[in-house]
Coordinates of C-alpha atoms in Angstrom, one line a residue:
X1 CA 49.0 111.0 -12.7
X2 CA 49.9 111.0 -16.4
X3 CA 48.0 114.6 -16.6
X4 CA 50.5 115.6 -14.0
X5 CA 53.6 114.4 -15.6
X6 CA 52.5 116.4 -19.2
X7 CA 51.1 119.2 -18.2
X8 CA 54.4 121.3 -18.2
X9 CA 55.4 120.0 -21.7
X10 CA 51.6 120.5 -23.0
X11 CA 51.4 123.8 -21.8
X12 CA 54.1 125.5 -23.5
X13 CA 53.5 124.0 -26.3
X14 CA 50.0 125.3 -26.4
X15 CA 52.0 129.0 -26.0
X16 CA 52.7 128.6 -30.0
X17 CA 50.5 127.1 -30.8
X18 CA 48.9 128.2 -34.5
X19 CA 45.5 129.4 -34.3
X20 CA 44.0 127.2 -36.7
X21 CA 45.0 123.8 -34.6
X22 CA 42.8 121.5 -32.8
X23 CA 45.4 120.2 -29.9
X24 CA 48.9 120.7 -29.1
X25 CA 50.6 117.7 -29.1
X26 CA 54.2 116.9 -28.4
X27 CA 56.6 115.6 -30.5
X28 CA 59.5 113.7 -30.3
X29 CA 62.4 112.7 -32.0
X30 CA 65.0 110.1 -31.0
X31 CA 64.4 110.9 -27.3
X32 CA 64.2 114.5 -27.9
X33 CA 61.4 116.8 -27.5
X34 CA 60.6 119.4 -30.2
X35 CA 60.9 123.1 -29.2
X36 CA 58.3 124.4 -31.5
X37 CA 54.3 123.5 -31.2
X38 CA 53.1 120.8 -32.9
X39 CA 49.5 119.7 -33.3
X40 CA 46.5 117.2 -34.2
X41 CA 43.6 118.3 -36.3
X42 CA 40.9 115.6 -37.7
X43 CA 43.4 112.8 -36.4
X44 CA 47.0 113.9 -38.3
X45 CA 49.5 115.5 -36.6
X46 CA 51.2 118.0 -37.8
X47 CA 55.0 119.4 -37.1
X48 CA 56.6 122.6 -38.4
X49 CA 58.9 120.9 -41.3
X50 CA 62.3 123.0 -40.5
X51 CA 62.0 122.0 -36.9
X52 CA 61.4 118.2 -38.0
X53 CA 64.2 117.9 -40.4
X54 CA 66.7 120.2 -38.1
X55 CA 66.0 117.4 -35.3
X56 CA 66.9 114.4 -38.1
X57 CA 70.1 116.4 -39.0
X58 CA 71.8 116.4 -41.9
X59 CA 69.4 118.5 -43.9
X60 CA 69.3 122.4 -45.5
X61 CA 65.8 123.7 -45.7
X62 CA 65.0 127.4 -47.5
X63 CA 61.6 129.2 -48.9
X64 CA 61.7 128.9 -52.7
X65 CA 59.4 132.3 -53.3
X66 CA 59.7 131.2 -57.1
X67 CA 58.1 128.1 -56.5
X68 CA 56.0 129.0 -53.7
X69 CA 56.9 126.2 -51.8
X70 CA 59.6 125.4 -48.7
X71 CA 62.7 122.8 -50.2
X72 CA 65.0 121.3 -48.8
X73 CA 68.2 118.8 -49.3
X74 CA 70.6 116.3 -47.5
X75 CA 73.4 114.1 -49.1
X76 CA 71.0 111.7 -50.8
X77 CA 67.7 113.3 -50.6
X78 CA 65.0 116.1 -51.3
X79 CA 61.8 117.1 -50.6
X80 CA 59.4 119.8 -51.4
X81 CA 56.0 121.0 -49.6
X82 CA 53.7 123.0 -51.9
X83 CA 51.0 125.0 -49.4
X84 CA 48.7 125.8 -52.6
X85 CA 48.9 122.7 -54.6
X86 CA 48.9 120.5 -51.0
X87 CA 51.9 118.1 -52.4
X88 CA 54.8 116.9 -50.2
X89 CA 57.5 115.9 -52.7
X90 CA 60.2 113.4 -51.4
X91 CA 63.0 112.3 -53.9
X92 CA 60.2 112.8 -56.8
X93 CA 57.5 111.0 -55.4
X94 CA 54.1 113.2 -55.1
X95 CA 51.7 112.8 -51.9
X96 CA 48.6 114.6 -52.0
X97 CA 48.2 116.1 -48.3
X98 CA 47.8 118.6 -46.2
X99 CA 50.5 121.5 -45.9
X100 CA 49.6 124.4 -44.1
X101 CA 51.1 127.9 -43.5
X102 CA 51.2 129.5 -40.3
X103 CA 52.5 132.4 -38.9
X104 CA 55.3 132.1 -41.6
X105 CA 55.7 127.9 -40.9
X106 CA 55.4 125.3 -43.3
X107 CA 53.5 123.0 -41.5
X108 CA 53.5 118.9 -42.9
X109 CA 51.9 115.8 -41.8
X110 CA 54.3 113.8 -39.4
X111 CA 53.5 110.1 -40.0
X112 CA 53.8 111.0 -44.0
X113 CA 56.8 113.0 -44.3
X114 CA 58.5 111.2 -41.6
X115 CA 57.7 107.8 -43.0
X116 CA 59.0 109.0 -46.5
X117 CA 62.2 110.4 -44.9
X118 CA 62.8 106.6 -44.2
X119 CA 61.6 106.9 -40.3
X120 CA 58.7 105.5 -38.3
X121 CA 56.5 107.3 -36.3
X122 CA 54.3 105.3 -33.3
X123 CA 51.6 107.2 -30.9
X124 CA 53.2 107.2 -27.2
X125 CA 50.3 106.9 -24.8
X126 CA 52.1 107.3 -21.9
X127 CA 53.7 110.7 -23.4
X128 CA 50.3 111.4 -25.0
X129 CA 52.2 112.0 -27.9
X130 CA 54.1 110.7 -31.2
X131 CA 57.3 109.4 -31.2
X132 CA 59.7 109.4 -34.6
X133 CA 62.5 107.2 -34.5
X134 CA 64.7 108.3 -37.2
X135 CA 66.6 106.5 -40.2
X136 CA 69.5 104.1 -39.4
X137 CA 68.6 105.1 -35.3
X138 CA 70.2 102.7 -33.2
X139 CA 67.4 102.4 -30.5
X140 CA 63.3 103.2 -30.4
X141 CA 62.6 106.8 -29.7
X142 CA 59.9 105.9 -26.9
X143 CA 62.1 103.1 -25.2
X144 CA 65.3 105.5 -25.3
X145 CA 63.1 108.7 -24.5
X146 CA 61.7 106.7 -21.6
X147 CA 64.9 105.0 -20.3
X148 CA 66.9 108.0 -20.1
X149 CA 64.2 109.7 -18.5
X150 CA 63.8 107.4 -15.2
X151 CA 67.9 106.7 -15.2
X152 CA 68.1 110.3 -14.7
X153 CA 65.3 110.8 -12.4
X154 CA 66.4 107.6 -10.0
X155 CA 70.1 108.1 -10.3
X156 CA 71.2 111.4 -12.2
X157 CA 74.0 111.8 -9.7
X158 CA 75.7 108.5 -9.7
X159 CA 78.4 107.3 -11.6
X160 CA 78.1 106.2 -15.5
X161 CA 78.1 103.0 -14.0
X162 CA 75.3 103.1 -10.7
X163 CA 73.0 104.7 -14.2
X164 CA 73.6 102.1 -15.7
X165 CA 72.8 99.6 -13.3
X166 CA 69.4 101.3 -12.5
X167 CA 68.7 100.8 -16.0
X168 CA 69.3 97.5 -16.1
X169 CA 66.5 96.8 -13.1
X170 CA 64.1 98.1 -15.9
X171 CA 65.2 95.5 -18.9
X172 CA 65.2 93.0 -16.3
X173 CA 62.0 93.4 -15.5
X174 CA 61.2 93.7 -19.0
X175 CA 62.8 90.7 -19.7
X176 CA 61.1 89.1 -16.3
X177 CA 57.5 87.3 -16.8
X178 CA 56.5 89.0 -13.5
X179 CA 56.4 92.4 -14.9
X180 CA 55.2 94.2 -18.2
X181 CA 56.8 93.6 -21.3
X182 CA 58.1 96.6 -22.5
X183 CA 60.0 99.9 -21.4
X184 CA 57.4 102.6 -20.7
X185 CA 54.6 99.8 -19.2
X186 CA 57.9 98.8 -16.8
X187 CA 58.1 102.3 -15.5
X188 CA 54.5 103.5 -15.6
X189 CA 53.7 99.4 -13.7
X190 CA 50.7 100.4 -11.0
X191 CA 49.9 96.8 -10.8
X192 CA 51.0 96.8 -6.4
X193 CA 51.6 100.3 -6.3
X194 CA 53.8 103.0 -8.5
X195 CA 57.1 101.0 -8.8
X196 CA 59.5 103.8 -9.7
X197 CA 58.9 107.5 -7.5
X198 CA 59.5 110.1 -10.4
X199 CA 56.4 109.1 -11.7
X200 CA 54.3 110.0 -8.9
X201 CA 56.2 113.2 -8.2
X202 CA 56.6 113.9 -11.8
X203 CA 60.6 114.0 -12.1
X204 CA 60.4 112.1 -14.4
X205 CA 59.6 114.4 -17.3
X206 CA 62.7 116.1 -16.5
X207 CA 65.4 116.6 -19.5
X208 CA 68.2 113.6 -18.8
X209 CA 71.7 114.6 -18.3
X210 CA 74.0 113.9 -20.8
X211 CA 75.3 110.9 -18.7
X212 CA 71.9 109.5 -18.3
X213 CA 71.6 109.5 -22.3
X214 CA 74.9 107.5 -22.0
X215 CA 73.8 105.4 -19.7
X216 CA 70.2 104.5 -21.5
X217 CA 72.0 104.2 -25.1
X218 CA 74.8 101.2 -23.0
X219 CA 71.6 99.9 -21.7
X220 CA 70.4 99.4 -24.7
X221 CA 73.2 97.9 -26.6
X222 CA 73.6 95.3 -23.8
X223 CA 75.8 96.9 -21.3
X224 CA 75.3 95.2 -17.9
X225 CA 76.5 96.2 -14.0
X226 CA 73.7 95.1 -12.4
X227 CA 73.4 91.4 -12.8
X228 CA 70.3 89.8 -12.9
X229 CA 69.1 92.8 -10.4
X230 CA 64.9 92.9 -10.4
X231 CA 65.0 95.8 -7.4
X232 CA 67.2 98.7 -5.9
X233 CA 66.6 101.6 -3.0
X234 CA 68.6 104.3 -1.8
X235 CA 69.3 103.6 2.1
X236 CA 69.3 107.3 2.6
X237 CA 66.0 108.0 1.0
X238 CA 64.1 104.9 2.2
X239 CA 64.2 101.7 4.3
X240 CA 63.5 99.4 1.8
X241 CA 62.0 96.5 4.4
X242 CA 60.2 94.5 2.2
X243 CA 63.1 94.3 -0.5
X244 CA 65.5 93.8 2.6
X245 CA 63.4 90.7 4.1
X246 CA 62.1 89.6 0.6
X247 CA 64.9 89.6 -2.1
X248 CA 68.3 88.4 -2.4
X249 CA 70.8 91.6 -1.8
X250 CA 73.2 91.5 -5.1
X251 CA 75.5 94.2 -4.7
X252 CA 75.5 98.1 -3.9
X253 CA 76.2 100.8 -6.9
X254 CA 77.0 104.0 -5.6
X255 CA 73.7 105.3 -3.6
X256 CA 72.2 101.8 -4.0
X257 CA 71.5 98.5 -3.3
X258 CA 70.3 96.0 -5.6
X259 CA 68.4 92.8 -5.0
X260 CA 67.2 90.0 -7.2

């Protein structure tokens, strides 16, 4: 199912994908997916460097044909990556690593530069992928790329406020001792059957809306609609019996109802 729901995302990253790589891999950054191919070879990932630091913002990147090196500088930073010596330079500090041209790219490690940028990088299983959650973000990159993901896919046309509400079933559950305790084992749950459709018909890698990126960043800074709300269906779409006879009915957001 999981080979279903990446296969789209894999696939065109594979299309650039240097010739000297092991795997594609994706990539993302606060919730967002980079464009350009990134890949694993002898267990380190590695990303194009202009495409990293474009995603973090803030920075201005140029090829130093002097130096022979790519640098770059943001308000209180800089870095350097060396291809021929193999050095990453970040505010004067020397690692000794990998840095590989390709195809015109400086290539750098991702857990090192984007852990000397001031970020942390964790390995998403359930994107197959790494996720970097930048400096002074507000929310983690998998739990915001995951959250906005199945707010959009189970509610992309309701109201700011029937997304939110869907994402509050999630944190609920999260919160609830009868269900997994975090974001992305919530929405991937199997346990008594797939709990949330998009992943089964693979919607859910779809890019949210705008709204639903609202909607997941209110969810995460406490905003609530739902209640206490563990359960919701859409009348239209499905008869929801078991909710109906088992659950207590809350209230109904838009499209849906929501249950305890």
């Amino acid at each position: 199912m999981k080979r279903k729901l990446l296969c789209g995302l894999l696939a065109a990253a594979a299309l650039s994908l240097p010739a000297k790589a092991a795997r594609p891999v994706i990539v993302q950054v606060d919730g967002q997916t980079l464009e350009s191919a990134a890949y694993v070879r002898e267990g380190t990932a590695y990303v194009p460097l202009r495409e990293l630091l474009e995603s973090l913002g803030g920075w201005s990147l140029w090829w130093d044909s002097a130096a022979g090196a790519a640098r770059a500088v943001s308000d209180e930073m800089s870095l350097s990556a060396d291809p021929d010596a193999n050095i990453l330079t970040v505010n004067g500090q020397r690692h000794a690593c990998t840095v590989d041209m390709v195809e015109g790219r400086t290539y750098v490690p991702l857990r090192l530069t984007a852990e000397a940028l001031g970020g942390s990088v964790q390995w998403d299983p359930w994107l197959d992928g790494a996720a970097v959650t930048s400096p002074g973000a507000e929310h983690n990159a998998v739990d915001y790329f995951w959250l906005s993901r199945i707010i959009h896919a189970e509610s992309g046309g309701e109201t700011l406020e029937g997304q939110i509400a869907v994402g509050n079933v999630v944190l609920n559950r999260v919160a609830s001792s009868d269900f997994p305790d975090s974001i992305p084992e919530v929405i991937f749950d199997q346990e008594h059957g797939v709990q949330f459709e998009p992943v089964s018909n693979g919607s859910l890698t779809q890019e949210p809306s705008e709204l639903s990126q609202e909607a997941a960043r209110r969810v995460l800074e406490g905003e609530n609609t739902a209640g206490e709300s563990l359960y919701f269906f859409a009348p239209a779409l499905s008869q929801g019996s078991w909710i109906d006879s088992s659950r207590t009915y809350r209230q109904t957001i838009g499209c849906h109802r929501f249950y305890a």
